[in-house]
mmCIF file of C-alpha atoms in Angstrom:
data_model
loop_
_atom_site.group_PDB
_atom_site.id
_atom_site.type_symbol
_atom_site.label_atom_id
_atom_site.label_comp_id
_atom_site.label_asym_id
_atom_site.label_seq_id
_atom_site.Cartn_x
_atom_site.Cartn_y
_atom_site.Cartn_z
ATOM 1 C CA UNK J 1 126.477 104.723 84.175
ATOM 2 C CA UNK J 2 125.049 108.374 84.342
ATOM 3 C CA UNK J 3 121.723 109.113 83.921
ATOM 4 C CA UNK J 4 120.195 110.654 79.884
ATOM 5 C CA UNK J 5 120.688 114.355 80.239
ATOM 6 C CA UNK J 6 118.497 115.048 76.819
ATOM 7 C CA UNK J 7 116.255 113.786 74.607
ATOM 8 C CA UNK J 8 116.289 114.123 70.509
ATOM 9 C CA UNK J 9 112.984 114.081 68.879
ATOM 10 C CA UNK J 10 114.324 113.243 65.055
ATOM 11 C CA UNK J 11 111.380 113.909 62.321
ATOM 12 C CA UNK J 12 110.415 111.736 59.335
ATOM 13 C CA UNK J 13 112.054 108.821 59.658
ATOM 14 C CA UNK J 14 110.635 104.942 59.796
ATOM 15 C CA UNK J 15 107.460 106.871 58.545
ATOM 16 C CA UNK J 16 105.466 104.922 56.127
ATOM 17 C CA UNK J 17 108.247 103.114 54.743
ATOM 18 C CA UNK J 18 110.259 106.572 53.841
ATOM 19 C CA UNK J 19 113.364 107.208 55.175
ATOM 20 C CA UNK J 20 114.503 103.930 57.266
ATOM 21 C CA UNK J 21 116.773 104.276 59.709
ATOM 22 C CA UNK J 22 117.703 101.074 62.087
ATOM 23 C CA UNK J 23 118.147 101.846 65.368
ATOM 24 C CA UNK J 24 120.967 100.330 66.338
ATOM 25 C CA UNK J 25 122.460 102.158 63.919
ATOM 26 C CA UNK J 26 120.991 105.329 65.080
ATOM 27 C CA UNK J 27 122.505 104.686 68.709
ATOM 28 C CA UNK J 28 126.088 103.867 67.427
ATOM 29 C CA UNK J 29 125.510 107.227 65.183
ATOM 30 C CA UNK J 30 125.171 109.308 68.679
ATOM 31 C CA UNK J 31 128.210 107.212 70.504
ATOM 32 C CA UNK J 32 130.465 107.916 67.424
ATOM 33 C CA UNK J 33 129.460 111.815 67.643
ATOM 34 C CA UNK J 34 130.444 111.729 71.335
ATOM 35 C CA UNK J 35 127.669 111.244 73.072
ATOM 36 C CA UNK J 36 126.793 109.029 75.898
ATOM 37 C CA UNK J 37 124.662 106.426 77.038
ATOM 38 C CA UNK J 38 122.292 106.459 73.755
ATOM 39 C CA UNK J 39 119.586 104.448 73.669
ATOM 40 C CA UNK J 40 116.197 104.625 71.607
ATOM 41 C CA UNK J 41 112.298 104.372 72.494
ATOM 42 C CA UNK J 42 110.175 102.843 69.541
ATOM 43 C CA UNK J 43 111.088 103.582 66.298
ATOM 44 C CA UNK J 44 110.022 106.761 65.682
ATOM 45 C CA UNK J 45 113.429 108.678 66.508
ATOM 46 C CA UNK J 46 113.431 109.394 70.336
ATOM 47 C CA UNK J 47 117.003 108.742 71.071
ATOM 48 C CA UNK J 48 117.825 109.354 75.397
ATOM 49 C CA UNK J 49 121.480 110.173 75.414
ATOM 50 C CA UNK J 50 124.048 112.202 77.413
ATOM 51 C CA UNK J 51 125.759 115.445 76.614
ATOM 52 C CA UNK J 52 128.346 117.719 78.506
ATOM 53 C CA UNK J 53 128.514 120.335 75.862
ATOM 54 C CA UNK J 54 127.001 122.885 73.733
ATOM 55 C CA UNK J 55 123.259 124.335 74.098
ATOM 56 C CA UNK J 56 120.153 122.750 72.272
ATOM 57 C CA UNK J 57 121.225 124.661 68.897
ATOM 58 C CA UNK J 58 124.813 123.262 68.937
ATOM 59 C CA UNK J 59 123.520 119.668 69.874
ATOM 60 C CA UNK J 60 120.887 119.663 67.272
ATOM 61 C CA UNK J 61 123.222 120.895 64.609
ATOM 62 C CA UNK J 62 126.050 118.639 65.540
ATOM 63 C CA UNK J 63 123.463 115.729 65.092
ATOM 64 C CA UNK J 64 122.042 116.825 61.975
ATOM 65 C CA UNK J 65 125.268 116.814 60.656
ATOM 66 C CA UNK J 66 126.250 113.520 61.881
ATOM 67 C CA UNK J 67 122.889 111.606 61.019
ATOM 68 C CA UNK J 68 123.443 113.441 57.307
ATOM 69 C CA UNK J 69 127.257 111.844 57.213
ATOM 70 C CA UNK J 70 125.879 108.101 58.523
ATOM 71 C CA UNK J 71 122.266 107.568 56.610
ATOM 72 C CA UNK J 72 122.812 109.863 53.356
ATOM 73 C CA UNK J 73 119.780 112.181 53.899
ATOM 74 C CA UNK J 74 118.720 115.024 56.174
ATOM 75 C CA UNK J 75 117.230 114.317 59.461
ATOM 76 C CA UNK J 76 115.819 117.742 61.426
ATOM 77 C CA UNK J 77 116.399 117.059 64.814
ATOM 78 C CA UNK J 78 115.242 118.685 68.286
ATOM 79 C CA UNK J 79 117.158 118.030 71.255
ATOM 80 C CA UNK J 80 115.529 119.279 74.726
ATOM 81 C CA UNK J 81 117.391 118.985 77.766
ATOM 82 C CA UNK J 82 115.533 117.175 80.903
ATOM 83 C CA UNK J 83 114.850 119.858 82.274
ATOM 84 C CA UNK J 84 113.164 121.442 79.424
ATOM 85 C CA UNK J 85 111.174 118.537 78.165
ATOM 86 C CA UNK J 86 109.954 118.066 82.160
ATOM 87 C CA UNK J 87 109.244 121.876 82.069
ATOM 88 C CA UNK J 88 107.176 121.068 78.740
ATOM 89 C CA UNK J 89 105.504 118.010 79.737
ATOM 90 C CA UNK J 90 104.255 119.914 83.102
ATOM 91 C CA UNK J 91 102.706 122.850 81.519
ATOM 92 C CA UNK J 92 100.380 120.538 79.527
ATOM 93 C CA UNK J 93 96.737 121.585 80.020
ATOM 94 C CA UNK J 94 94.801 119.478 82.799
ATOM 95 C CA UNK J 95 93.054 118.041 80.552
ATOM 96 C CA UNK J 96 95.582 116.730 77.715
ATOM 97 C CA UNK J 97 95.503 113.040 77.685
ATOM 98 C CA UNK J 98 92.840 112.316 79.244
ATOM 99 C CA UNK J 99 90.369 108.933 78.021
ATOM 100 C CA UNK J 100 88.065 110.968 75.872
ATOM 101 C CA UNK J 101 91.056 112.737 73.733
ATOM 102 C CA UNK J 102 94.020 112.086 71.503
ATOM 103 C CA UNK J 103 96.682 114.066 72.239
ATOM 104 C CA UNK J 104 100.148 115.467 71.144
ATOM 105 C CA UNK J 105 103.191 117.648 71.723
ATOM 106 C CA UNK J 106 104.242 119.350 68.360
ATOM 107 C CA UNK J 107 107.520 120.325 69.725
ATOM 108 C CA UNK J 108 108.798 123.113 67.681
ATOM 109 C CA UNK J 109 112.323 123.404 66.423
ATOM 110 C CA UNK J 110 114.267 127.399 66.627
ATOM 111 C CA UNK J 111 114.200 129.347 65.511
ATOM 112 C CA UNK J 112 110.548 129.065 64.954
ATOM 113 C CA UNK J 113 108.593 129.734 67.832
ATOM 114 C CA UNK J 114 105.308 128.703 69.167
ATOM 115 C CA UNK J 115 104.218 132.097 68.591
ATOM 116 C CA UNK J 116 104.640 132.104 65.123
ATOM 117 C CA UNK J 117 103.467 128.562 64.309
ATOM 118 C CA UNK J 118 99.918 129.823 65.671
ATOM 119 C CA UNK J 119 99.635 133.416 64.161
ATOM 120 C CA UNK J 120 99.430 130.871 61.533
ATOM 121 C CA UNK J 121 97.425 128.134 62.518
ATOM 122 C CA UNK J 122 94.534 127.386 60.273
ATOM 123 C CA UNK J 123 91.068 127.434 61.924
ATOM 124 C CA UNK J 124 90.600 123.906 63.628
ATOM 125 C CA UNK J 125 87.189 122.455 64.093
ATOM 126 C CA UNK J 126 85.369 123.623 67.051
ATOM 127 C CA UNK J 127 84.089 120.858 69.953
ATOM 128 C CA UNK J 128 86.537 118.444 67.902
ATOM 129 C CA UNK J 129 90.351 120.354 68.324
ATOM 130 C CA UNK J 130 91.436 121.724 71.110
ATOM 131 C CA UNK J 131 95.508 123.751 71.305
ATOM 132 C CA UNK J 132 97.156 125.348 73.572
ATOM 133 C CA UNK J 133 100.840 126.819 73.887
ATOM 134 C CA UNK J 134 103.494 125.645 75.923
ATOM 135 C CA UNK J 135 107.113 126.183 76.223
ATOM 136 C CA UNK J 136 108.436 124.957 72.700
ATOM 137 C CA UNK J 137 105.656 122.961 72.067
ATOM 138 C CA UNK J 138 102.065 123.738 70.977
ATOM 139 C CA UNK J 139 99.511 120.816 72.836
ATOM 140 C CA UNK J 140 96.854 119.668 70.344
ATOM 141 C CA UNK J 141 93.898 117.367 71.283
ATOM 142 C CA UNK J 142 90.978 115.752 69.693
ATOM 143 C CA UNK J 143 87.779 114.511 71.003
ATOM 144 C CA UNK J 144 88.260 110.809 70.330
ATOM 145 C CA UNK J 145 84.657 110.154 69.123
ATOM 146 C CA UNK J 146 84.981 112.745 66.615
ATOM 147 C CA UNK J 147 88.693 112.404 65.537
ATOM 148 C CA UNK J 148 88.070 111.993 61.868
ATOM 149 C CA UNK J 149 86.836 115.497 61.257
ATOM 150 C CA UNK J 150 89.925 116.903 63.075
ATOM 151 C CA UNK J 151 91.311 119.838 60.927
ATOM 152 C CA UNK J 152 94.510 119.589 62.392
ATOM 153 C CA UNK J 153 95.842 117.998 59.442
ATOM 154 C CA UNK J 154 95.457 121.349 57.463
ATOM 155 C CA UNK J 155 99.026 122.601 59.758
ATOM 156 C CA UNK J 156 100.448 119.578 59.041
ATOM 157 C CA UNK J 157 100.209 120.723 54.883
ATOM 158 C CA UNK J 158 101.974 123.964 56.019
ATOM 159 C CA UNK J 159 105.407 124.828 55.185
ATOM 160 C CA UNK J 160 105.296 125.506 58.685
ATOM 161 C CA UNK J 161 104.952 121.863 60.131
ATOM 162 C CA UNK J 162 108.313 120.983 58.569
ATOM 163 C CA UNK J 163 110.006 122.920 61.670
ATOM 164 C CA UNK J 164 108.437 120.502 63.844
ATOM 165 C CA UNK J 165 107.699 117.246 65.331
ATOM 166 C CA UNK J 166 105.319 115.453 66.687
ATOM 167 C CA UNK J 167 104.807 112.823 69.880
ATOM 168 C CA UNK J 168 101.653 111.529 71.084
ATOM 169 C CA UNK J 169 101.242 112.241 74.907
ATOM 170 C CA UNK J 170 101.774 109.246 75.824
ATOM 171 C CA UNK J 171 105.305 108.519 73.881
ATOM 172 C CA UNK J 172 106.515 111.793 75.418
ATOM 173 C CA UNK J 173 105.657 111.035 79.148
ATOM 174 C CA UNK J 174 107.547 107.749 78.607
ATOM 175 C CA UNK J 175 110.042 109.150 77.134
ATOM 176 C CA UNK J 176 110.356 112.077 80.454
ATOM 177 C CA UNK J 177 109.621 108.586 82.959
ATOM 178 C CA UNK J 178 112.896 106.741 80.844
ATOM 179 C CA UNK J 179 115.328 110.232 81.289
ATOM 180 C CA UNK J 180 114.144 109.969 85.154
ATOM 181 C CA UNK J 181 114.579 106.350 85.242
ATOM 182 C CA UNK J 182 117.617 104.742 87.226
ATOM 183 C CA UNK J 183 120.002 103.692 84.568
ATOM 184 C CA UNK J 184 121.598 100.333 85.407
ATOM 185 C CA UNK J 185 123.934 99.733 87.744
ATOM 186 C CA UNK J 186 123.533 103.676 88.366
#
């Protein structure tokens, strides 16, 4: 069995009872497109899956299509390679993670880029959120004691935010440890 080659983030789906999508389903969705070795993580739309072909762009909107055809609705979709989602995960500041924070990857899907997402990015709170840019992704923290007055969710209201999706840091280091894991009887 060979090894995931990339991950796709999917956004809005199992999300407060909106848009359910099983994931069995999901993984036979992916094998019937072609793709290999498919399997999910939670059930938030992290599907680990193989791919000879096409760049990011091609995969994401040969998914899209796909998950349209199978569940009936649209399903934006980011697909990062290995390589790119270990390249992401890496540049995280030192900090991000850490016990005192809650923290996230908003991966962001082309042709947006991070750029743009924070030439609009309302004013957070200070000594409560913290960002920083990465490649793809914009890394957003907030002091756990004082999460509730977190501004961040005043992006997430933003026409913006609908170009992208987001993973707690913990759900996207397991999901880089599972595309570096051994698959069986690899």
């Amino acid at each position: 069995m060979e090894r995931p080659t990339h991950v796709a983030l999917l956004r809005g789906i199992n999300v407060g009872g909106r848009n359910p999508v099983d994931m069995q389903a999901l993984v036979e969705c992916f094998r019937d497109a072609g793709y290999g070795e498919a399997r999910t993580h939670l059930q938030s739309g992290n599907v680990l899956f193989t791919a000879a072909r096409g760049t990011d762009a091609k995969l994401e909107a040969d998914l899209e299509h796909a998950l349209q055809q199978r569940f009936g609705f649209a399903i934006p979709t980011l697909v990062r390679s290995r390589d790119e989602f270990a390249v992401t995960i890496a540049a995280a500041p030192d900090d991000h993670g850490s016990d005192r924070l809650r923290s996230e990857v908003f991966f962001v899907k082309s042709p947006l880029t991070v750029d743009a997402v924070l030439d609009q990015m309302p004013e957070l709170r200070a000594g409560v959120d913290s960002i920083a840019p990465g490649p793809g992704a914009i890394y957003f923290s907030r002091v756990k004691a004082l999460a509730g007055k977190t501004r961040i969710t005043r992006l997430m209201a933003m026409p913006v935010f609908q170009q992208m999706t987001v993973r707690s840091w913990r759900t996207a280091t397991r999901l880089l440890q599972l595309l570096d894991e051994e698959q069986p009887g690899g």
